């Protein structure tokens, strides 16, 4: 690409950095997904990519470090495109802003400022103070979408919650008996595996776990990736909401790799579950049940969870929705009918059209023989209800 190209070249290289960041979609929790591209002008006046990198896993080098290592001395005088403001503090790794300064880069283009209060503009300012030209905001919306959960956790102290449900064309999720396997086809179920893989935690209610004997794990082989080794090493945290401690020690999810946390109000009778591998989380009560907001705050603060996948039945989904704690609904629709006695998608005690819950449709796509709707709940005045759940 010529150095005299019009100013769309920033978008071209940032788009490549975003592609690289996508490679860490399943593996960077609790860190954000970040990609980096380093370009410089060669002797003939052409710009060329001299280094690329992406953040792969927490505790390992950040995207900028991988790209700088690839570029070597060619980074001096180069332009760096990075999808998130370079960090300016010592965490598990040294500050990336310092590494860029030491490498002698001439310009840094960031897609967005880091929402982490430990950074929040200080990385960009450090670069400016070192005489490096800085631009911020190139393809910002795309960068924000890539790290929506991380941004929400940094700004609100809560993780992003995505509710996953599968239903028939007549809006039913299970037979009256609770039988629900399988409403959707194999392609839709593989898509759910991707949802699980990009989540830091999966929340389910005890009724759903007892009914289905759920595993709530990621089956890495179903993700369709050339190399799923990093994903296979990281299972999402499994959280069972069980106010009155009804989960049995023989539950399948207690035998699966990874951690299972049981969120409860019961202060006694934990021994058998702990012996079976469960971790017990005592939480405050709201209307006689586990306080859902307190649970999400714990997951964000103590577990550093960015993204939560809610996989449960109509009752608990409705409680989360009424509490305005769901950020996105992912609804899979199968071309079948389950009949009027089957269980509904949500159990909402609505009496009039004025009470209807509005949704904004973000995406509608075909997946094999099924469809998937991505919808955003439209909430009114802030209300927190929590009066009917496991």
Short mmCIF file of C-alpha atoms in Angstrom, two decimals:
data_model
loop_
_atom_site.label_atom_id
_atom_site.label_comp_id
_atom_site.label_asym_id
_atom_site.label_seq_id
_atom_site.Cartn_x
_atom_site.Cartn_y
_atom_site.Cartn_z
CA UNK A 1 0.00 0.00 0.00
CA UNK A 2 1.37 3.41 -0.90
CA UNK A 3 2.17 5.96 1.77
CA UNK A 4 0.14 8.45 -0.29
CA UNK A 5 -3.03 6.37 -0.02
CA UNK A 6 -6.07 8.29 1.22
CA UNK A 7 -6.91 8.29 4.86
CA UNK A 8 -8.80 5.01 4.67
CA UNK A 9 -5.60 3.11 5.37
CA UNK A 10 -6.10 3.51 9.13
CA UNK A 11 -9.37 1.58 8.80
CA UNK A 12 -7.70 -1.12 6.70
CA UNK A 13 -5.02 -1.83 9.28
CA UNK A 14 -7.40 -1.49 12.22
CA UNK A 15 -9.74 -3.98 10.55
CA UNK A 16 -6.83 -6.42 10.41
CA UNK A 17 -6.08 -5.77 14.10
CA UNK A 18 -9.71 -6.56 14.92
CA UNK A 19 -9.46 -9.80 12.96
CA UNK A 20 -6.46 -10.75 15.04
CA UNK A 21 -8.24 -9.84 18.27
CA UNK A 22 -11.06 -12.21 17.29
CA UNK A 23 -8.62 -15.11 17.59
CA UNK A 24 -8.66 -14.62 21.35
CA UNK A 25 -12.45 -14.64 21.61
CA UNK A 26 -12.54 -17.92 23.55
CA UNK A 27 -9.33 -17.70 25.55
CA UNK A 28 -8.56 -14.27 27.02
CA UNK A 29 -10.99 -14.19 29.99
CA UNK A 30 -10.81 -12.20 32.21
CA UNK A 31 -8.73 -9.95 29.95
CA UNK A 32 -10.09 -8.15 26.89
CA UNK A 33 -9.57 -9.42 23.34
CA UNK A 34 -6.91 -7.27 21.68
CA UNK A 35 -5.14 -7.33 18.32
CA UNK A 36 -2.17 -5.31 17.07
CA UNK A 37 -0.63 -4.56 13.66
CA UNK A 38 2.63 -2.66 13.08
CA UNK A 39 3.27 -1.04 9.69
CA UNK A 40 6.08 1.09 8.33
CA UNK A 41 7.07 2.77 5.08
CA UNK A 42 9.90 1.03 3.24
CA UNK A 43 12.60 2.52 1.01
CA UNK A 44 10.34 2.51 -2.05
CA UNK A 45 7.57 4.45 -0.31
CA UNK A 46 5.30 1.47 0.17
CA UNK A 47 3.80 0.67 3.55
CA UNK A 48 4.20 -2.89 4.75
CA UNK A 49 3.12 -4.89 7.76
CA UNK A 50 6.17 -5.75 9.84
CA UNK A 51 4.54 -7.22 12.93
CA UNK A 52 1.24 -8.70 14.07
CA UNK A 53 0.00 -10.12 17.35
CA UNK A 54 -3.01 -10.80 19.52
CA UNK A 55 -3.56 -11.46 23.19
CA UNK A 56 -4.03 -15.19 23.64
CA UNK A 57 -4.48 -15.85 27.35
CA UNK A 58 -4.40 -14.00 30.69
CA UNK A 59 -0.92 -13.94 32.18
CA UNK A 60 0.73 -14.22 28.77
CA UNK A 61 2.09 -11.33 26.63
CA UNK A 62 -0.31 -8.71 25.33
CA UNK A 63 -0.97 -8.16 21.63
CA UNK A 64 1.53 -5.29 21.37
CA UNK A 65 4.36 -7.43 22.74
CA UNK A 66 3.77 -10.21 20.22
CA UNK A 67 3.68 -7.65 17.39
CA UNK A 68 6.82 -5.85 18.61
CA UNK A 69 8.68 -9.15 18.88
CA UNK A 70 7.72 -9.97 15.30
CA UNK A 71 8.76 -6.52 14.06
CA UNK A 72 12.07 -6.30 15.91
CA UNK A 73 14.11 -3.24 14.88
CA UNK A 74 11.62 -2.51 12.11
CA UNK A 75 9.24 -1.16 14.77
CA UNK A 76 11.37 1.99 15.10
CA UNK A 77 9.54 4.83 13.37
CA UNK A 78 6.57 2.60 12.58
CA UNK A 79 2.82 3.07 13.12
CA UNK A 80 1.07 0.76 15.56
CA UNK A 81 -2.63 -0.15 15.22
CA UNK A 82 -4.12 -1.62 18.36
CA UNK A 83 -7.76 -2.36 19.17
CA UNK A 84 -7.50 -1.16 22.79
CA UNK A 85 -5.46 1.55 24.45
CA UNK A 86 -2.03 0.15 25.48
CA UNK A 87 -1.90 -0.53 29.21
CA UNK A 88 0.13 1.78 31.43
CA UNK A 89 0.34 -0.24 34.65
CA UNK A 90 2.07 -3.35 35.94
CA UNK A 91 -0.34 -6.27 36.13
CA UNK A 92 0.64 -9.82 35.32
CA UNK A 93 2.78 -8.30 32.55
CA UNK A 94 4.72 -4.99 32.22
CA UNK A 95 3.05 -1.91 30.66
CA UNK A 96 2.65 -2.11 26.89
CA UNK A 97 2.92 1.69 26.63
CA UNK A 98 6.47 1.44 27.98
CA UNK A 99 7.32 -1.30 25.46
CA UNK A 100 6.10 0.86 22.57
CA UNK A 101 8.12 3.83 23.80
CA UNK A 102 11.25 1.70 24.15
CA UNK A 103 10.75 0.32 20.63
CA UNK A 104 10.74 3.87 19.22
CA UNK A 105 7.44 3.74 17.35
CA UNK A 106 6.35 7.02 15.75
CA UNK A 107 2.57 6.77 15.92
CA UNK A 108 -0.06 4.73 17.77
CA UNK A 109 -3.64 4.38 16.52
CA UNK A 110 -6.05 2.92 19.10
CA UNK A 111 -9.61 1.87 18.39
CA UNK A 112 -10.83 2.82 21.87
CA UNK A 113 -9.75 3.99 25.30
CA UNK A 114 -9.37 1.29 27.94
CA UNK A 115 -12.39 1.36 30.33
CA UNK A 116 -10.22 -0.12 33.10
CA UNK A 117 -9.85 2.66 35.72
CA UNK A 118 -6.20 1.63 36.11
CA UNK A 119 -5.60 2.76 32.53
CA UNK A 120 -8.48 4.99 31.30
CA UNK A 121 -6.44 7.29 29.10
CA UNK A 122 -3.16 7.14 31.00
CA UNK A 123 -1.60 4.80 28.45
CA UNK A 124 -2.33 7.18 25.59
CA UNK A 125 -1.11 10.12 27.65
CA UNK A 126 2.16 8.33 28.43
CA UNK A 127 2.72 7.82 24.70
CA UNK A 128 1.98 11.48 23.98
CA UNK A 129 4.37 12.58 26.71
CA UNK A 130 7.07 10.51 25.02
CA UNK A 131 6.53 12.40 21.76
CA UNK A 132 4.56 9.67 19.98
CA UNK A 133 1.67 10.78 17.78
CA UNK A 134 -1.60 9.28 19.05
CA UNK A 135 -5.03 8.85 17.48
CA UNK A 136 -7.96 7.16 19.20
CA UNK A 137 -11.43 6.16 17.99
CA UNK A 138 -10.73 4.39 14.68
CA UNK A 139 -13.40 1.66 14.28
CA UNK A 140 -14.39 2.21 17.90
CA UNK A 141 -17.85 0.61 17.62
CA UNK A 142 -16.40 -2.66 16.33
CA UNK A 143 -13.80 -2.73 19.10
CA UNK A 144 -16.45 -2.07 21.74
CA UNK A 145 -18.65 -4.89 20.42
CA UNK A 146 -15.72 -7.30 20.65
CA UNK A 147 -15.28 -6.56 24.37
CA UNK A 148 -18.79 -5.68 25.49
CA UNK A 149 -18.54 -7.82 28.62
CA UNK A 150 -15.18 -6.42 29.69
CA UNK A 151 -16.45 -2.87 29.18
CA UNK A 152 -19.59 -3.52 31.22
CA UNK A 153 -17.63 -5.08 34.08
CA UNK A 154 -15.21 -2.15 34.20
CA UNK A 155 -17.96 0.47 34.04
CA UNK A 156 -20.70 -1.06 36.21
CA UNK A 157 -19.17 -3.82 38.33
CA UNK A 158 -21.48 -6.35 36.68
CA UNK A 159 -20.81 -8.89 33.91
CA UNK A 160 -22.69 -8.91 30.63
CA UNK A 161 -25.51 -11.48 30.74
CA UNK A 162 -26.68 -13.32 27.64
CA UNK A 163 -29.76 -15.50 27.98
CA UNK A 164 -29.76 -18.56 25.72
CA UNK A 165 -33.05 -20.33 24.98
CA UNK A 166 -34.34 -22.77 22.40
CA UNK A 167 -37.99 -22.81 21.41
CA UNK A 168 -40.49 -24.21 18.95
CA UNK A 169 -42.36 -22.09 16.40
CA UNK A 170 -45.23 -21.84 18.88
CA UNK A 171 -42.91 -20.39 21.54
CA UNK A 172 -42.48 -23.49 23.71
CA UNK A 173 -39.24 -24.65 25.30
CA UNK A 174 -40.07 -28.07 26.76
CA UNK A 175 -42.92 -30.51 27.15
CA UNK A 176 -45.06 -30.25 30.29
CA UNK A 177 -42.96 -33.07 31.77
CA UNK A 178 -39.79 -31.01 31.29
CA UNK A 179 -38.51 -33.08 28.36
CA UNK A 180 -36.58 -30.77 26.04
CA UNK A 181 -33.80 -32.70 24.26
CA UNK A 182 -33.58 -31.87 21.47
CA UNK A 183 -35.72 -29.03 20.12
CA UNK A 184 -33.07 -27.66 17.77
CA UNK A 185 -30.69 -29.38 15.39
CA UNK A 186 -26.98 -30.12 15.57
CA UNK A 187 -25.91 -26.84 13.90
CA UNK A 188 -27.72 -24.74 16.49
CA UNK A 189 -26.26 -26.84 19.30
CA UNK A 190 -22.77 -26.25 17.92
CA UNK A 191 -23.50 -22.53 17.93
CA UNK A 192 -24.38 -22.79 21.61
CA UNK A 193 -20.98 -24.38 22.21
CA UNK A 194 -19.42 -21.21 20.79
CA UNK A 195 -21.56 -19.13 23.14
CA UNK A 196 -20.36 -21.22 26.07
CA UNK A 197 -16.73 -20.99 24.97
CA UNK A 198 -16.73 -17.20 24.91
CA UNK A 199 -18.38 -16.97 28.34
CA UNK A 200 -16.55 -16.80 31.64
CA UNK A 201 -19.44 -18.40 33.52
CA UNK A 202 -22.62 -20.34 32.82
CA UNK A 203 -25.53 -19.86 35.21
CA UNK A 204 -28.35 -22.35 35.55
CA UNK A 205 -31.10 -22.97 38.07
CA UNK A 206 -31.20 -26.13 40.11
CA UNK A 207 -34.49 -27.23 38.53
CA UNK A 208 -32.95 -27.23 35.05
CA UNK A 209 -29.87 -29.09 36.27
CA UNK A 210 -31.94 -31.75 38.04
CA UNK A 211 -34.27 -32.14 35.05
CA UNK A 212 -31.59 -32.47 32.35
CA UNK A 213 -28.58 -33.62 34.43
CA UNK A 214 -26.69 -30.91 32.54
CA UNK A 215 -22.93 -30.92 32.02
CA UNK A 216 -22.67 -27.19 31.16
CA UNK A 217 -19.27 -27.69 29.56
CA UNK A 218 -17.65 -26.60 26.31
CA UNK A 219 -17.12 -29.42 23.85
CA UNK A 220 -14.11 -27.93 22.09
CA UNK A 221 -14.25 -30.42 19.22
CA UNK A 222 -17.60 -28.95 18.14
CA UNK A 223 -16.26 -25.41 17.66
CA UNK A 224 -14.85 -26.10 14.22
CA UNK A 225 -11.45 -24.62 14.99
CA UNK A 226 -8.12 -25.77 13.59
CA UNK A 227 -6.57 -25.59 17.05
CA UNK A 228 -8.89 -25.87 20.05
CA UNK A 229 -6.17 -26.80 22.55
CA UNK A 230 -6.36 -23.49 24.46
CA UNK A 231 -10.14 -23.75 24.69
CA UNK A 232 -10.01 -27.34 25.90
CA UNK A 233 -7.88 -26.17 28.85
CA UNK A 234 -10.45 -23.56 30.01
CA UNK A 235 -13.97 -24.52 31.01
CA UNK A 236 -16.39 -21.75 32.02
CA UNK A 237 -17.24 -21.50 35.69
CA UNK A 238 -20.49 -23.40 36.27
CA UNK A 239 -22.89 -21.65 38.67
CA UNK A 240 -26.02 -23.37 39.96
CA UNK A 241 -28.57 -21.15 41.71
CA UNK A 242 -29.93 -23.39 44.46
CA UNK A 243 -31.45 -21.34 47.27
CA UNK A 244 -32.48 -24.36 49.34
CA UNK A 245 -29.63 -26.73 48.42
CA UNK A 246 -31.49 -29.38 46.43
CA UNK A 247 -28.60 -30.31 44.10
CA UNK A 248 -27.53 -33.93 44.55
CA UNK A 249 -23.86 -34.97 44.93
CA UNK A 250 -24.36 -37.39 42.01
CA UNK A 251 -25.11 -34.52 39.56
CA UNK A 252 -23.18 -34.92 36.32
CA UNK A 253 -21.72 -31.41 36.30
CA UNK A 254 -19.83 -32.17 39.53
CA UNK A 255 -17.86 -34.83 37.66
CA UNK A 256 -16.92 -32.59 34.74
CA UNK A 257 -13.60 -30.71 34.36
CA UNK A 258 -13.54 -27.21 35.79
CA UNK A 259 -15.27 -25.62 38.76
CA UNK A 260 -18.88 -25.76 39.90
CA UNK A 261 -20.20 -23.15 42.33
CA UNK A 262 -23.52 -23.62 44.11
CA UNK A 263 -25.08 -20.27 45.07
CA UNK A 264 -27.33 -20.80 48.07
CA UNK A 265 -28.88 -19.35 51.20
CA UNK A 266 -28.44 -22.54 53.24
CA UNK A 267 -25.77 -22.19 55.91
CA UNK A 268 -25.64 -25.91 56.71
CA UNK A 269 -25.66 -29.25 54.93
CA UNK A 270 -22.84 -28.48 52.49
CA UNK A 271 -20.62 -31.44 53.32
CA UNK A 272 -21.79 -33.94 50.69
CA UNK A 273 -21.71 -31.41 47.85
CA UNK A 274 -18.25 -30.19 48.85
CA UNK A 275 -17.02 -33.78 48.98
CA UNK A 276 -18.41 -34.24 45.44
CA UNK A 277 -16.39 -31.25 44.21
CA UNK A 278 -18.77 -28.31 44.56
CA UNK A 279 -17.84 -24.91 45.92
CA UNK A 280 -20.50 -23.31 48.13
CA UNK A 281 -21.25 -19.60 47.76
CA UNK A 282 -23.43 -18.13 50.50
CA UNK A 283 -25.30 -15.06 49.30
CA UNK A 284 -27.82 -12.65 50.80
CA UNK A 285 -31.51 -13.29 50.28
CA UNK A 286 -34.03 -11.20 48.39
CA UNK A 287 -37.64 -12.22 48.90
CA UNK A 288 -36.54 -15.60 50.20
CA UNK A 289 -34.27 -16.46 47.28
CA UNK A 290 -30.67 -15.86 46.24
CA UNK A 291 -30.10 -12.20 45.43
CA UNK A 292 -29.28 -12.32 41.71
CA UNK A 293 -27.61 -8.94 41.56
CA UNK A 294 -25.36 -9.89 44.49
CA UNK A 295 -24.43 -13.06 42.59
CA UNK A 296 -23.48 -11.09 39.47
CA UNK A 297 -21.50 -8.61 41.55
CA UNK A 298 -19.59 -11.51 43.11
CA UNK A 299 -18.84 -12.99 39.69
CA UNK A 300 -17.55 -9.66 38.41
CA UNK A 301 -15.53 -8.70 41.48
CA UNK A 302 -14.20 -11.97 42.87
CA UNK A 303 -14.13 -14.15 39.75
CA UNK A 304 -13.42 -11.36 37.22
CA UNK A 305 -16.11 -12.68 34.88
CA UNK A 306 -16.83 -10.49 31.85
CA UNK A 307 -19.52 -12.55 30.12
CA UNK A 308 -22.19 -14.77 31.67
CA UNK A 309 -24.34 -17.20 29.73
CA UNK A 310 -27.72 -17.86 31.32
CA UNK A 311 -28.88 -21.38 30.44
CA UNK A 312 -32.00 -22.20 32.39
CA UNK A 313 -35.76 -22.50 32.26
CA UNK A 314 -38.62 -20.07 31.88
CA UNK A 315 -38.94 -19.18 35.58
CA UNK A 316 -35.36 -18.11 36.29
CA UNK A 317 -35.03 -16.45 32.89
CA UNK A 318 -38.10 -14.40 33.73
CA UNK A 319 -36.72 -13.37 37.11
CA UNK A 320 -33.48 -12.17 35.48
CA UNK A 321 -35.52 -10.31 32.84
CA UNK A 322 -37.83 -8.66 35.37
CA UNK A 323 -34.78 -7.66 37.38
CA UNK A 324 -33.38 -6.02 34.24
CA UNK A 325 -30.22 -8.11 34.48
CA UNK A 326 -30.28 -9.61 30.95
CA UNK A 327 -28.30 -7.68 28.35
CA UNK A 328 -29.04 -9.88 25.36
CA UNK A 329 -31.39 -12.72 24.47
CA UNK A 330 -30.18 -15.41 22.07
CA UNK A 331 -33.25 -17.37 21.01
CA UNK A 332 -32.94 -20.45 18.79
CA UNK A 333 -36.14 -21.34 16.89
CA UNK A 334 -36.84 -24.81 15.55
CA UNK A 335 -39.42 -25.60 12.86
CA UNK A 336 -41.52 -27.75 15.18
CA UNK A 337 -44.66 -27.32 17.27
CA UNK A 338 -44.79 -28.52 20.88
CA UNK A 339 -48.43 -27.70 21.67
CA UNK A 340 -50.34 -25.57 24.12
CA UNK A 341 -49.51 -27.59 27.25
CA UNK A 342 -45.74 -27.31 26.73
CA UNK A 343 -43.67 -24.86 28.75
CA UNK A 344 -43.33 -21.23 27.59
CA UNK A 345 -40.20 -19.23 26.78
CA UNK A 346 -40.75 -16.89 29.74
CA UNK A 347 -43.13 -17.04 32.67
CA UNK A 348 -44.13 -13.41 32.88
CA UNK A 349 -47.19 -12.47 34.97
CA UNK A 350 -48.43 -9.82 32.54
CA UNK A 351 -52.08 -8.72 32.59
CA UNK A 352 -52.26 -5.99 29.95
CA UNK A 353 -50.60 -4.82 26.75
CA UNK A 354 -49.14 -1.91 28.70
CA UNK A 355 -46.96 -4.40 30.56
CA UNK A 356 -45.45 -6.02 27.47
CA UNK A 357 -41.67 -6.43 27.37
CA UNK A 358 -40.14 -4.71 24.35
CA UNK A 359 -37.18 -6.21 22.51
CA UNK A 360 -34.93 -4.70 19.86
CA UNK A 361 -34.03 -7.27 17.20
CA UNK A 362 -30.31 -7.02 16.56
CA UNK A 363 -29.89 -9.99 14.22
CA UNK A 364 -31.88 -12.79 12.61
CA UNK A 365 -29.95 -15.61 10.96
CA UNK A 366 -30.43 -19.14 9.73
CA UNK A 367 -28.44 -21.93 11.40
CA UNK A 368 -28.91 -25.21 9.59
CA UNK A 369 -32.64 -25.99 9.72
CA UNK A 370 -33.19 -23.55 12.60
CA UNK A 371 -33.11 -19.80 13.12
CA UNK A 372 -31.45 -17.64 15.76
CA UNK A 373 -32.74 -14.26 16.93
CA UNK A 374 -30.41 -11.95 18.83
CA UNK A 375 -32.54 -9.43 20.72
CA UNK A 376 -31.84 -6.71 23.26
CA UNK A 377 -34.39 -6.15 26.06
CA UNK A 378 -35.68 -2.57 26.21
CA UNK A 379 -35.99 -1.67 29.86
CA UNK A 380 -37.95 1.19 31.35
CA UNK A 381 -37.38 2.70 34.78
CA UNK A 382 -34.90 0.70 36.84
CA UNK A 383 -36.66 -1.97 38.88
CA UNK A 384 -35.13 -4.89 40.71
CA UNK A 385 -37.52 -7.74 41.40
CA UNK A 386 -36.48 -11.17 42.57
CA UNK A 387 -39.47 -13.02 43.90
CA UNK A 388 -39.71 -16.40 42.15
CA UNK A 389 -36.68 -18.53 41.47
CA UNK A 390 -34.93 -21.72 42.65
#
